[in-house]
Short mmCIF file of C-alpha atoms in Angstrom, two decimals:
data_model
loop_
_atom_site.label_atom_id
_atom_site.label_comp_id
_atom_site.label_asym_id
_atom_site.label_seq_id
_atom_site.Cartn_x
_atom_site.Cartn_y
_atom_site.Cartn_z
CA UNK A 5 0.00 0.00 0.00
CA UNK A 6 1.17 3.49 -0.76
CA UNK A 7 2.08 5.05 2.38
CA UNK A 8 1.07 8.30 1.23
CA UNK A 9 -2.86 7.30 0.53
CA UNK A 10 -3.13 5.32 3.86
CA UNK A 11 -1.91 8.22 6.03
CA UNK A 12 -4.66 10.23 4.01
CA UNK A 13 -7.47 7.50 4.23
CA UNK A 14 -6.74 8.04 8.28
CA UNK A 15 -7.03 12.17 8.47
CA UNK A 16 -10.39 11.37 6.43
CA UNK A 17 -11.39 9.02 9.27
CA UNK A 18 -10.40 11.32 11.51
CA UNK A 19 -12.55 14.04 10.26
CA UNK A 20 -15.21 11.64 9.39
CA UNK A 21 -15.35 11.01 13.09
CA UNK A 22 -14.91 14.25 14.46
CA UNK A 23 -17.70 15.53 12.32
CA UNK A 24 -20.37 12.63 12.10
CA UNK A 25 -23.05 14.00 14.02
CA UNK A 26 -22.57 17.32 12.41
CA UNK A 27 -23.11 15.35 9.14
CA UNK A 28 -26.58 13.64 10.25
CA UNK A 29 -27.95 17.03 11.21
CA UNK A 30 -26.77 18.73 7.79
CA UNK A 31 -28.50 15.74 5.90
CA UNK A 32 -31.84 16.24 7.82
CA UNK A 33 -31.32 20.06 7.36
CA UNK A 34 -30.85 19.53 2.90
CA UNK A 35 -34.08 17.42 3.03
CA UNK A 36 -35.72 19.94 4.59
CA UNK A 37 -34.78 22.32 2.37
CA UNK A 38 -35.74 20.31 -0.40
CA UNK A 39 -39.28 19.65 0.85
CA UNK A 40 -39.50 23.39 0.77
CA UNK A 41 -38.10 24.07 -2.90
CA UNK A 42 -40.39 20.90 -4.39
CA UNK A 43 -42.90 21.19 -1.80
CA UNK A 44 -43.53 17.38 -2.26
CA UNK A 45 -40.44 15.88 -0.03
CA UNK A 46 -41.36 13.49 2.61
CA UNK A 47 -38.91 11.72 5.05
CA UNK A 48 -40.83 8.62 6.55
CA UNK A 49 -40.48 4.81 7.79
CA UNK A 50 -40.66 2.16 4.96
CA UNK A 51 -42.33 0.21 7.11
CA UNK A 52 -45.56 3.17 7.66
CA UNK A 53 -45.62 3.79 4.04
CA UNK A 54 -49.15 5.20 4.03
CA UNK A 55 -51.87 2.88 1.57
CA UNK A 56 -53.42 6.11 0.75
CA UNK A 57 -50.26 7.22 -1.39
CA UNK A 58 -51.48 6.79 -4.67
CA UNK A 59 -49.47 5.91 -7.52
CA UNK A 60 -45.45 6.57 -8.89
CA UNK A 61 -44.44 6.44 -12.36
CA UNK A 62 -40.95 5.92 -10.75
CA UNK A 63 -40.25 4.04 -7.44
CA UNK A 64 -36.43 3.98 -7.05
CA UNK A 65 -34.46 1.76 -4.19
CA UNK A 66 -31.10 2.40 -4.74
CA UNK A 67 -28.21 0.52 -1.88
CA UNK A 68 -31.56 -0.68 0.03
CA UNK A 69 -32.53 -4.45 -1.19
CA UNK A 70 -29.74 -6.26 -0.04
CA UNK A 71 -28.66 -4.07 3.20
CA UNK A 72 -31.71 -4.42 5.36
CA UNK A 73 -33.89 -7.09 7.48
CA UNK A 74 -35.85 -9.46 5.77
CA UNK A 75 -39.16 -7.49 6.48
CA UNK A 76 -38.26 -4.54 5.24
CA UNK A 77 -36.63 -6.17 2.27
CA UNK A 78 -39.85 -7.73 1.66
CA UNK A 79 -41.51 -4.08 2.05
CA UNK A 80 -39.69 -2.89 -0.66
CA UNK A 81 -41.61 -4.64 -3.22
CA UNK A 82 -44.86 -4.86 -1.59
CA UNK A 83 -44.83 -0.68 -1.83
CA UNK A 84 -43.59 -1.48 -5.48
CA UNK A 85 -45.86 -3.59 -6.13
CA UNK A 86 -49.47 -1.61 -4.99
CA UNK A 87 -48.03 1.91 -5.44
CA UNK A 88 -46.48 1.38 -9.14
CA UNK A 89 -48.53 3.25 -12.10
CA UNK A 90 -49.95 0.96 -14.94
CA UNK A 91 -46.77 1.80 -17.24
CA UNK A 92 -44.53 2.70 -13.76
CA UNK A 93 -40.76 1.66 -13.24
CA UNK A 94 -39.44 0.63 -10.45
CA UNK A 95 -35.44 0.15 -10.10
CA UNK A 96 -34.00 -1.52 -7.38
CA UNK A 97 -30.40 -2.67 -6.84
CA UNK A 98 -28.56 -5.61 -4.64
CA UNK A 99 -25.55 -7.60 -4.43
CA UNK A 100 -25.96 -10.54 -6.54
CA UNK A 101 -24.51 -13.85 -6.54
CA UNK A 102 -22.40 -15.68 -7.60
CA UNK A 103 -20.19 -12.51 -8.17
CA UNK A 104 -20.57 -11.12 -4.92
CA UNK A 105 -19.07 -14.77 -3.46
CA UNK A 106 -15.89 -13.82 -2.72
CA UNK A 107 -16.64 -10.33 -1.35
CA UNK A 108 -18.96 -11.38 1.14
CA UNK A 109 -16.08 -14.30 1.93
CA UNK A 110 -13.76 -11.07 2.76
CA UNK A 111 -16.55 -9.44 4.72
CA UNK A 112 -17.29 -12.13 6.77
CA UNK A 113 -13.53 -12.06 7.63
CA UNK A 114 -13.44 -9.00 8.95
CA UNK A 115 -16.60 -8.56 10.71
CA UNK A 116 -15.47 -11.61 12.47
CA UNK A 117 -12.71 -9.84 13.32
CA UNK A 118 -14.21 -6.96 14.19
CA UNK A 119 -16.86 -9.08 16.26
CA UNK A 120 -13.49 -9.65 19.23
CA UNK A 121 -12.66 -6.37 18.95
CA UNK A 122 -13.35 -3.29 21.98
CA UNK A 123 -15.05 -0.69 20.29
CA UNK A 124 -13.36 1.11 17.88
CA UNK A 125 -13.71 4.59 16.06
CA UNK A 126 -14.13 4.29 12.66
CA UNK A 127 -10.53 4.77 11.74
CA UNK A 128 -9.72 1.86 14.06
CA UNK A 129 -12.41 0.09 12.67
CA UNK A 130 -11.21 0.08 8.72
CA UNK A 131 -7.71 -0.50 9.64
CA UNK A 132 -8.31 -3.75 11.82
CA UNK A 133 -11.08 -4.72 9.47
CA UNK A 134 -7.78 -4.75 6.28
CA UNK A 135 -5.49 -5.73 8.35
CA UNK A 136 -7.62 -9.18 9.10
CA UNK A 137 -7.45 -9.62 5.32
CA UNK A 138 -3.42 -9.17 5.16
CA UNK A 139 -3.27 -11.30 8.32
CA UNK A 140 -5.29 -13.98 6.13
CA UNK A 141 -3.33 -13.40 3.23
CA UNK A 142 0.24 -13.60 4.43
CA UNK A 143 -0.76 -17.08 5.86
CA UNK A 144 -0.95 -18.48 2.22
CA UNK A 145 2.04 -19.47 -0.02
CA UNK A 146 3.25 -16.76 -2.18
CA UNK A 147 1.61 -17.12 -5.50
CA UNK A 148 -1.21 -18.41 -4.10
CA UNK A 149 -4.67 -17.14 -5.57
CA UNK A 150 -6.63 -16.87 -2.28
CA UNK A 151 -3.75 -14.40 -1.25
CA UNK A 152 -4.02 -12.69 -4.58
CA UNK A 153 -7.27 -11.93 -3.93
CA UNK A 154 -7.21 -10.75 -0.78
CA UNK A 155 -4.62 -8.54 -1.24
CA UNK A 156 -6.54 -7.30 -4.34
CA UNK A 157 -9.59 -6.30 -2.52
CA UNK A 158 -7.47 -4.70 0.30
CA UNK A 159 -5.66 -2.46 -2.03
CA UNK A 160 -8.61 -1.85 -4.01
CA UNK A 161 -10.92 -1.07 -0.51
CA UNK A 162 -8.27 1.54 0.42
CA UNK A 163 -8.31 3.01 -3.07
CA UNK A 164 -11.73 3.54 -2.92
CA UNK A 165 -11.61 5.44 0.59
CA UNK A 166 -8.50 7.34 -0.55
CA UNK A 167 -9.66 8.71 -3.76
CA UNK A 168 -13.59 9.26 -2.88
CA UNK A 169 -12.83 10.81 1.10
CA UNK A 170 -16.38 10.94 2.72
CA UNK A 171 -18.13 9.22 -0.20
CA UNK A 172 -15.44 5.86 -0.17
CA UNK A 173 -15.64 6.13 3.64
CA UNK A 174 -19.27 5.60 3.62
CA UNK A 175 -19.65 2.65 0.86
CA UNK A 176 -17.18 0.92 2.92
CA UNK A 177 -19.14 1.01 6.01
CA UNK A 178 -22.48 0.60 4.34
CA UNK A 179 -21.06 -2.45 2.15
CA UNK A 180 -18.77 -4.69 4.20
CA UNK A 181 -19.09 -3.19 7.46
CA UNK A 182 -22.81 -3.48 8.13
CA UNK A 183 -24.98 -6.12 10.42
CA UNK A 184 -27.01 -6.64 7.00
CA UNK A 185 -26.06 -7.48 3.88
CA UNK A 186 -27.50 -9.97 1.53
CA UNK A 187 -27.00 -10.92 -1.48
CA UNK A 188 -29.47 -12.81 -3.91
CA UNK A 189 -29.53 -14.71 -7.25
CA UNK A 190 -31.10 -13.32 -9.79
CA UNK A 191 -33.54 -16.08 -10.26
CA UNK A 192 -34.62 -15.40 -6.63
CA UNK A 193 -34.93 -11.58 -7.01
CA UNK A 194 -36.89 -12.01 -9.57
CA UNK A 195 -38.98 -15.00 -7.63
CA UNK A 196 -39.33 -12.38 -4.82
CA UNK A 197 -40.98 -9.73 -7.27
CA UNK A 198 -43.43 -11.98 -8.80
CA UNK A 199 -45.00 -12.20 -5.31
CA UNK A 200 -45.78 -8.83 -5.76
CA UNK A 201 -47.32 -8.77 -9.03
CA UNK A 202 -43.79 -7.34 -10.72
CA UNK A 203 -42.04 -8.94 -13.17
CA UNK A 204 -38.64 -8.30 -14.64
CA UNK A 205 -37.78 -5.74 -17.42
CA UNK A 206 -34.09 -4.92 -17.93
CA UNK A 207 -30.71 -3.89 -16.16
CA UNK A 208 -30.37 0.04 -16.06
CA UNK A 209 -26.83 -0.96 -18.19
CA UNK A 210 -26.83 -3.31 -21.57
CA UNK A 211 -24.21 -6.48 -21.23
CA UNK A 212 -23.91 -6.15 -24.60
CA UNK A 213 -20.39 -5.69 -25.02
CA UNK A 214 -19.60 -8.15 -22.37
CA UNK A 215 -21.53 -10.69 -23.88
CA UNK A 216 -19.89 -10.24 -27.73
CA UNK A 217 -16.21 -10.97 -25.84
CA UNK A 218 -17.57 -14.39 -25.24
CA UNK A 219 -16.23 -17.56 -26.89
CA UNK A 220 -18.92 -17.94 -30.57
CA UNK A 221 -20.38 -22.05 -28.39
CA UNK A 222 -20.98 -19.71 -25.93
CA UNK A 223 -22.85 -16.62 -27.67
CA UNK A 224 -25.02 -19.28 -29.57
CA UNK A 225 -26.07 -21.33 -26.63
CA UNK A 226 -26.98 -18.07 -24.71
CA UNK A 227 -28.95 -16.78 -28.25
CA UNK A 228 -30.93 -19.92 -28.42
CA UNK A 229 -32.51 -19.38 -24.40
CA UNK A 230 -35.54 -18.21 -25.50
CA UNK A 231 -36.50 -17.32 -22.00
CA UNK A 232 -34.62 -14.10 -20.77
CA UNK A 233 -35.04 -14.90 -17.16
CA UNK A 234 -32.66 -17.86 -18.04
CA UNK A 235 -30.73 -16.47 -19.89
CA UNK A 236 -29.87 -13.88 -17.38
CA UNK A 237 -29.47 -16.10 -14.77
CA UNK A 238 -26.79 -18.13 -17.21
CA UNK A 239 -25.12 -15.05 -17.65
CA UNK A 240 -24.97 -13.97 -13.99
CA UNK A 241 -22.99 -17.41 -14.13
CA UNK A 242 -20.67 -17.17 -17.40
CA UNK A 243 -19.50 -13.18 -16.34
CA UNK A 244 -19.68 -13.95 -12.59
CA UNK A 245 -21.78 -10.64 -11.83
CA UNK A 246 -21.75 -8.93 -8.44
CA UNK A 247 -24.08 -6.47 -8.46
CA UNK A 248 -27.57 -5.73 -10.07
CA UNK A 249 -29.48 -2.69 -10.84
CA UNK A 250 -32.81 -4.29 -12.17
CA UNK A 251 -35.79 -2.54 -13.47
CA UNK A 252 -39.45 -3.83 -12.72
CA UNK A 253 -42.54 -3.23 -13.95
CA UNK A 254 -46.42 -4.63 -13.13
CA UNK A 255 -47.04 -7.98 -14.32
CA UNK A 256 -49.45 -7.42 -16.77
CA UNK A 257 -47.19 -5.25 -19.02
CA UNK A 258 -46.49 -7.34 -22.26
CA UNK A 259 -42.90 -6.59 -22.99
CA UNK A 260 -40.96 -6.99 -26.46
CA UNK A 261 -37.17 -7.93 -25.55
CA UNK A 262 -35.78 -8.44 -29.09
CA UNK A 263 -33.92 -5.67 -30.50
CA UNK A 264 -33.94 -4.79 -33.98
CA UNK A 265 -33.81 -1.27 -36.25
CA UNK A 266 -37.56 -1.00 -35.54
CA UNK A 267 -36.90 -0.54 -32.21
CA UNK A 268 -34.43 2.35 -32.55
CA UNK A 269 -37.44 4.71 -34.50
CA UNK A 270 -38.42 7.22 -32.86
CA UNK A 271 -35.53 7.89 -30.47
CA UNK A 272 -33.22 10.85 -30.40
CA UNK A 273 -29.26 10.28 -29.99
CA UNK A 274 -26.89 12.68 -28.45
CA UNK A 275 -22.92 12.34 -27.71
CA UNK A 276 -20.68 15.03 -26.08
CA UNK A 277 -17.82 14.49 -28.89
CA UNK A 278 -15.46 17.06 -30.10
CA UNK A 279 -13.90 16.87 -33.45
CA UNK A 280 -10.14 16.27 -33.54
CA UNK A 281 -7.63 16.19 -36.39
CA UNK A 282 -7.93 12.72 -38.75
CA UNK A 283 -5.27 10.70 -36.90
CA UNK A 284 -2.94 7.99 -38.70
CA UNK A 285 -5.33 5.21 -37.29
CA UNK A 286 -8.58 7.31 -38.68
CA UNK A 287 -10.82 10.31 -36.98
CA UNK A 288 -10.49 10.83 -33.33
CA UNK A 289 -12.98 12.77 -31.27
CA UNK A 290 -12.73 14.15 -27.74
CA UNK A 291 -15.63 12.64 -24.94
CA UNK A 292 -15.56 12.89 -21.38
CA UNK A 293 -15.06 9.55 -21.36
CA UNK A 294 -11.46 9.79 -23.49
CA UNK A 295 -10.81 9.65 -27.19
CA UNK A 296 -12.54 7.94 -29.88
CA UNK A 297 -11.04 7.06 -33.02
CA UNK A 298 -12.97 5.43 -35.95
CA UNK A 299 -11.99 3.71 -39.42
CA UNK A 300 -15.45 3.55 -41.17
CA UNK A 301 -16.60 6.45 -43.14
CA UNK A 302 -20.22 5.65 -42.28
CA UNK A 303 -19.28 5.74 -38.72
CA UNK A 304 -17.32 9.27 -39.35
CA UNK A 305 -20.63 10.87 -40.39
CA UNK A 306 -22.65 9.82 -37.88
CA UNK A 307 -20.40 10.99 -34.91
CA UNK A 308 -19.42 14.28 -36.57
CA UNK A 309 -23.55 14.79 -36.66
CA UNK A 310 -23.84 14.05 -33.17
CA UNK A 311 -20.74 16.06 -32.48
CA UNK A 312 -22.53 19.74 -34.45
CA UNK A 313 -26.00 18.96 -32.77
CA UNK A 314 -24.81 18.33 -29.19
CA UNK A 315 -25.64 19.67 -26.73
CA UNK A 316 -28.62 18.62 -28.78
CA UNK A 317 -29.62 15.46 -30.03
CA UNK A 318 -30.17 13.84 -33.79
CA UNK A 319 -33.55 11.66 -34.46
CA UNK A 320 -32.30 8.08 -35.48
CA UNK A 321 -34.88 8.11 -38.19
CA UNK A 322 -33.08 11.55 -39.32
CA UNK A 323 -29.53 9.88 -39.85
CA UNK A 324 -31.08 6.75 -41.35
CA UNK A 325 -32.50 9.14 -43.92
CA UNK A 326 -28.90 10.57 -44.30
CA UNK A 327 -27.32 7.03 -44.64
CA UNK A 328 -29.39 6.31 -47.50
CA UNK A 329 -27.81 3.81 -50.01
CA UNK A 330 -24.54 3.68 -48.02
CA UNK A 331 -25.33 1.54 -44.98
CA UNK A 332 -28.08 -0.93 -44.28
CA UNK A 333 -30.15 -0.12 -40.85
CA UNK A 334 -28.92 -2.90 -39.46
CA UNK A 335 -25.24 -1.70 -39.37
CA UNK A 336 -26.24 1.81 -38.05
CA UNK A 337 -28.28 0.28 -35.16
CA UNK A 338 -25.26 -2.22 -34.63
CA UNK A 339 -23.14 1.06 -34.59
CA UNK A 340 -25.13 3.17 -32.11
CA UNK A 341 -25.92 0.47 -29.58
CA UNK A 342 -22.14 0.02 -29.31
CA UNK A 343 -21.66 4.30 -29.00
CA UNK A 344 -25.30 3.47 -26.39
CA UNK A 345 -23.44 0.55 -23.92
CA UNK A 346 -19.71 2.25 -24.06
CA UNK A 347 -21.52 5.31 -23.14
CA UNK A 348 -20.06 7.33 -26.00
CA UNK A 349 -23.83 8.33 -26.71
CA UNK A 350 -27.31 8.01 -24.95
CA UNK A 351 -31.09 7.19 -25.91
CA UNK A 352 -34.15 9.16 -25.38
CA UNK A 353 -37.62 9.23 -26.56
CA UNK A 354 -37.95 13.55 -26.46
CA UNK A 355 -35.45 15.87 -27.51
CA UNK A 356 -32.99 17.61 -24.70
CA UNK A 357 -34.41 20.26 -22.54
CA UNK A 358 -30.78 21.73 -22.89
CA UNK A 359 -30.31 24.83 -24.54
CA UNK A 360 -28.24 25.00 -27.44
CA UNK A 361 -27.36 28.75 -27.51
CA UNK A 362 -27.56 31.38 -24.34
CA UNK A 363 -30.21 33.33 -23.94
CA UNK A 364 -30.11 37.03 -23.21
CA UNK A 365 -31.12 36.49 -19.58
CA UNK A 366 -29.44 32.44 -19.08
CA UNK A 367 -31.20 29.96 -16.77
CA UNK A 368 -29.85 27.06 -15.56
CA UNK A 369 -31.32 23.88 -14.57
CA UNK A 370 -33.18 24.16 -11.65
CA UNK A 371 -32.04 20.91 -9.98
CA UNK A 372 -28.27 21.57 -11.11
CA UNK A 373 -28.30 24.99 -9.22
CA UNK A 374 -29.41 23.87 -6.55
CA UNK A 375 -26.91 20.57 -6.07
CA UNK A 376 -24.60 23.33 -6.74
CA UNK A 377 -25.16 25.17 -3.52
CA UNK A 378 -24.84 21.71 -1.83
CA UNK A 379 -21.31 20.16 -3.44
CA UNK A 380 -19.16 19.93 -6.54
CA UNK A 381 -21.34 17.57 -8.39
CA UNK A 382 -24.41 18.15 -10.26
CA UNK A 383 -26.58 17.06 -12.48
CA UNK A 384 -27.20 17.89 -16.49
CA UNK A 385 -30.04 17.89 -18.46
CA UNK A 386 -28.68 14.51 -19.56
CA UNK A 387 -28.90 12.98 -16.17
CA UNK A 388 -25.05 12.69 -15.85
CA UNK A 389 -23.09 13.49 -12.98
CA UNK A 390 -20.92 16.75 -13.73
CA UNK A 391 -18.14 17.85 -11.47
CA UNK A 392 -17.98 21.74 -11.42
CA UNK A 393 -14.59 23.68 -9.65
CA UNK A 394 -15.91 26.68 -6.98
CA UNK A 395 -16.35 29.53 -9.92
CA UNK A 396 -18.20 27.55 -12.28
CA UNK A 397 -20.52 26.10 -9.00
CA UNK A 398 -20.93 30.22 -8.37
CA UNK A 399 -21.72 31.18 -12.17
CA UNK A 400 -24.44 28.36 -12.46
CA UNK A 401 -26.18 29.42 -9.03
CA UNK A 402 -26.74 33.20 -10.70
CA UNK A 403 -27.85 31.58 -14.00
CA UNK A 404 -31.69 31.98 -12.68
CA UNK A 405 -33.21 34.08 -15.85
CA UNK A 406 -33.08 37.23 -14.18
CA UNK A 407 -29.72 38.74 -15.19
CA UNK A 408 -28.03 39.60 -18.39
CA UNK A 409 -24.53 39.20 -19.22
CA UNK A 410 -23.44 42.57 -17.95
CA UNK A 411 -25.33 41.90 -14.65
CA UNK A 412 -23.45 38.48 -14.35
CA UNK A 413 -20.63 39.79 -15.22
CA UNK A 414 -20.93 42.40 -12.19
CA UNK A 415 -21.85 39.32 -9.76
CA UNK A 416 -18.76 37.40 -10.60
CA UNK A 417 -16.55 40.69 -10.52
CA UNK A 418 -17.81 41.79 -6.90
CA UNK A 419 -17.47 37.78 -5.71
CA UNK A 420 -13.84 37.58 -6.40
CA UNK A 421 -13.04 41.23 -5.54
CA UNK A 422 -14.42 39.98 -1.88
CA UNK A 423 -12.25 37.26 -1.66
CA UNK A 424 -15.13 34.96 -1.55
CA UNK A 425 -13.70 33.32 -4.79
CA UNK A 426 -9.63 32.89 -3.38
CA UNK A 427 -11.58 31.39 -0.21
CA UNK A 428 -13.82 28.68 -2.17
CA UNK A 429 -10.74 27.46 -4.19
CA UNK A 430 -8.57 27.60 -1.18
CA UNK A 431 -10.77 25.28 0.83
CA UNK A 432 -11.55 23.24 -2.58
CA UNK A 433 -7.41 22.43 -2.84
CA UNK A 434 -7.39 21.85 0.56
CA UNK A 435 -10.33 19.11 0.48
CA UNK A 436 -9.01 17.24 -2.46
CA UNK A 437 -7.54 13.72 -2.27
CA UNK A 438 -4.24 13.66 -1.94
CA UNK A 439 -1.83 13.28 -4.53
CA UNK A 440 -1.27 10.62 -6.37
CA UNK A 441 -5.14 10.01 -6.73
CA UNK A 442 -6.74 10.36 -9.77
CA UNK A 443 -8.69 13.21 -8.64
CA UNK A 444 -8.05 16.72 -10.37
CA UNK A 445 -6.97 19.55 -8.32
CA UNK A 446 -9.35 22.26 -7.72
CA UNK A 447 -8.84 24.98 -10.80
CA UNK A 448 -6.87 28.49 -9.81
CA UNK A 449 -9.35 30.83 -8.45
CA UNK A 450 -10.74 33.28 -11.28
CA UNK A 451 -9.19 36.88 -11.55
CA UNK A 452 -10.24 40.27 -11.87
CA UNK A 453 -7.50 40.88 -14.73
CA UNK A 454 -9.28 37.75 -17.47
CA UNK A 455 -12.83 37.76 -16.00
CA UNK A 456 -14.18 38.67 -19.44
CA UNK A 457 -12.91 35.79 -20.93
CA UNK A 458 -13.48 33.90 -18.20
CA UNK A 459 -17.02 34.72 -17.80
CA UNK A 460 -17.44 33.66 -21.70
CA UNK A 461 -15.54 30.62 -21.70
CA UNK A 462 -18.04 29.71 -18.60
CA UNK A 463 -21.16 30.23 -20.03
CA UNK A 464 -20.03 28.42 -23.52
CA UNK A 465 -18.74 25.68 -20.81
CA UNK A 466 -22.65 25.87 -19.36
CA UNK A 467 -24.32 25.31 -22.71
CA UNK A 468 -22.13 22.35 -23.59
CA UNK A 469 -22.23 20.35 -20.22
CA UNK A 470 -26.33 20.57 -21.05
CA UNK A 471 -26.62 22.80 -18.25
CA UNK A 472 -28.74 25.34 -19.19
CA UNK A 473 -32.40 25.00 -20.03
CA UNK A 474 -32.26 29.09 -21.89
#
């Protein structure tokens, strides 16, 4: 382990403890605060979840299934299962087996050892409950896989503390640390739901390009299942998954799994890509995600359309029409699922509510300003997670429709010329993981001197993160 990271994983526990019930009392103070900005926020028991509720066309239960008592597990679905609309979703995630197999192996390890322990802060807690798994794992002969493993996962739990602070600190806990946590086969999950009148719809990820790595016996075996419950139980089995985030829906919903260029009418595809110069091994764009380079001059045109419309999005029936006597439907659906599952591109059914130019008075999505105020994440109009530094956080809380350029412009100037803005980025670089991480350090603070350009180049940044509604 990198000395370094585990001296910073400990001043993270440190403050974790130190500030803890701080913490619960801000967390009851933001849902208030929601309840008063949506006026529909309700904090409650599972368990009293009033019959008089009425109906969701989204139920979510996200880090809930597998971490609780049978009862309330059980709960879960029953409020699913009456409180669902007629065309409703519900998503819930657990650990799944047989992936999750040798994690739970590694957290029954060390709550054992946890279990003989006096009571501990949670600093002690994390480093006796990894240093059970080295004490394990020098036991075995070098080379030996069990040890490989387990010093895997303890490098790889100490990463995740290290690079995410609070965040790491918390899945650790909530994961391996807590009295419950159980994880299910599919095939049971699934069981469980019918009980309820739901019945299984998708994953909230496609495992198609898993699936197209397997060996050709393999992909045809899997093909020929008509039944998808089995054949996602076989493939829980042949990729060894530990973790599900399933979808459900009521019972009586027919459903049409097979996908085919039929299916893809109708939607509208966006991708964040950026045009680069034609590289030796073909065109390369820029995405969040890294660079993508294509061969195919079919597949050229159809990213550098997504790449003019964004932070817009292109009807699939529009670049069918476009790839008219070059390729066959078939290949562009084949493209664009790939772009869909290596998240290089997304699927809706209505265009973006993101603006594509600034208004003269910019607004900003609602629910981004206000995560804004909260932390250094928000959400887009996209529903991705976007990580903003302290000025671009500022600029997005004043984008509210009420002020011009010249008025924002004023805002920012009298925020930095208080110091406010040195302040925000000073406590940013002091929060940030430490180095070595693969977290980026905060951005210099914004000055008077290039504000102009500065206050350009953010609202251009706005529009083409998708967050800005006008």
């Amino acid at each position: 382990l990198q000395q370094g990271k585990q001296a910073r994983c400990e001043q993270l526990l440190d403050e974790a403890q130190t500030l803890q019930p701080l913490s619960a009392q801000v967390h009851a103070l933001r849902g208030q605060m929601a309840a008063a900005a949506h006026h529909d926020a309700e904090a409650l028991d599972l368990l009293d979840f009033p019959p008089g509720a009425g109906e969701f066309d989204y139920i979510i239960a996200h880090g809930f299934y597998s971490w609780c008592p049978p009862a309330v597990r059980d709960k879960i679905l029953a409020v699913c299962g009456a409180h669902l609309a007629p065309q409703g979703i519900a998503f819930v995630s657990f650990n799944a087996y047989p992936g999750y197999h040798a994690k739970d192996l590694q957290r029954r390890l060390m709550l054992y050892h946890l279990s003989h322990a006096p009571r501990q802060s949670p600093m002690q807690q994390v480093r006796e409950a990894l240093g059970a798994l080295e004490f394990v794992a020098s036991a075995q002969p070098t080379g030996n896989l069990h040890q490989a493993m387990l010093r895997e996962a303890q490098a790889s739990y100490w990463e995740e503390i290290t690079t995410k602070g609070a965040a790491g600190l918390a899945w650790f806990h909530h994961d391996l640390l807590s009295a419950h946590n159980d994880p299910v086969y599919f095939q049971d999950f699934v069981e469980h739901a019918a009980g309820h009148g739901l019945r299984y719809l998708s994953d909230t990820f496609m495992r198609v390009p898993h699936v197209m790595d397997l060996p050709e016996d393999t992909k045809r075996a899997l093909a020929a299942m008509t039944d998808i419950l089995t054949r996602e139980q076989y493939l829980d089995f042949v990729l060894n998954v530990p973790f599900r985030q399933a979808l459900l829906c009521r019972a009586e919903v027919p459903l049409d799994h097979r996908l085919s260029p039929g299916s893809m009418h109708g939607l509208q595809i966006a991708g964040n890509l950026v045009p680069l110069e034609d590289g030796p091994e073909g065109a390369e764009f820029l995405t969040p995600r890294g660079k993508l380079t294509v061969k195919h001059e079919d597949a050229k045109a159809v990213l550098r359309q997504l790449a003019a419309a964004w932070p817009g999005a292109v009807s699939y029936d529009e670049m069918l029409a476009r790839q008219a006597g070059s390729g066959t439907p078939v290949e562009l659906t084949e493209f664009l699922l790939r772009l869909y599952v290596s998240k290089f591109a997304s699927f809706r059914r209505e265009p973006s509510a993101s603006a594509l130019v600034l208004g003269e008075r910019p607004e900003g999505s609602a629910v981004a300003r206000e995560q804004a105020r909260a932390g250094t994440m928000v959400t887009n109009l996209y529903h991705e997670g976007v990580s903003l530094e302290p000025a671009a956080r500022h600029l997005l809380g004043l984008l509210d429709g009420r002020r011009n350029r010249a008025e924002l412009f004023e805002e920012m100037r009298a925020w930095i010329a208080s110091g406010e803005a040195a302040e925000a980025h000073r406590q940013a670089a002091a929060s940030k993981p430490a180095a070595g991480t693969e977290e980026t350090a905060a951005a210099e603070p914004p000055s008077l001197d290039t504000l102009e350009g500065d206050l350009d180049a953010g609202l251009r940044s706005m529009v083409a993160l998708g967050l800005v509604v006008r």
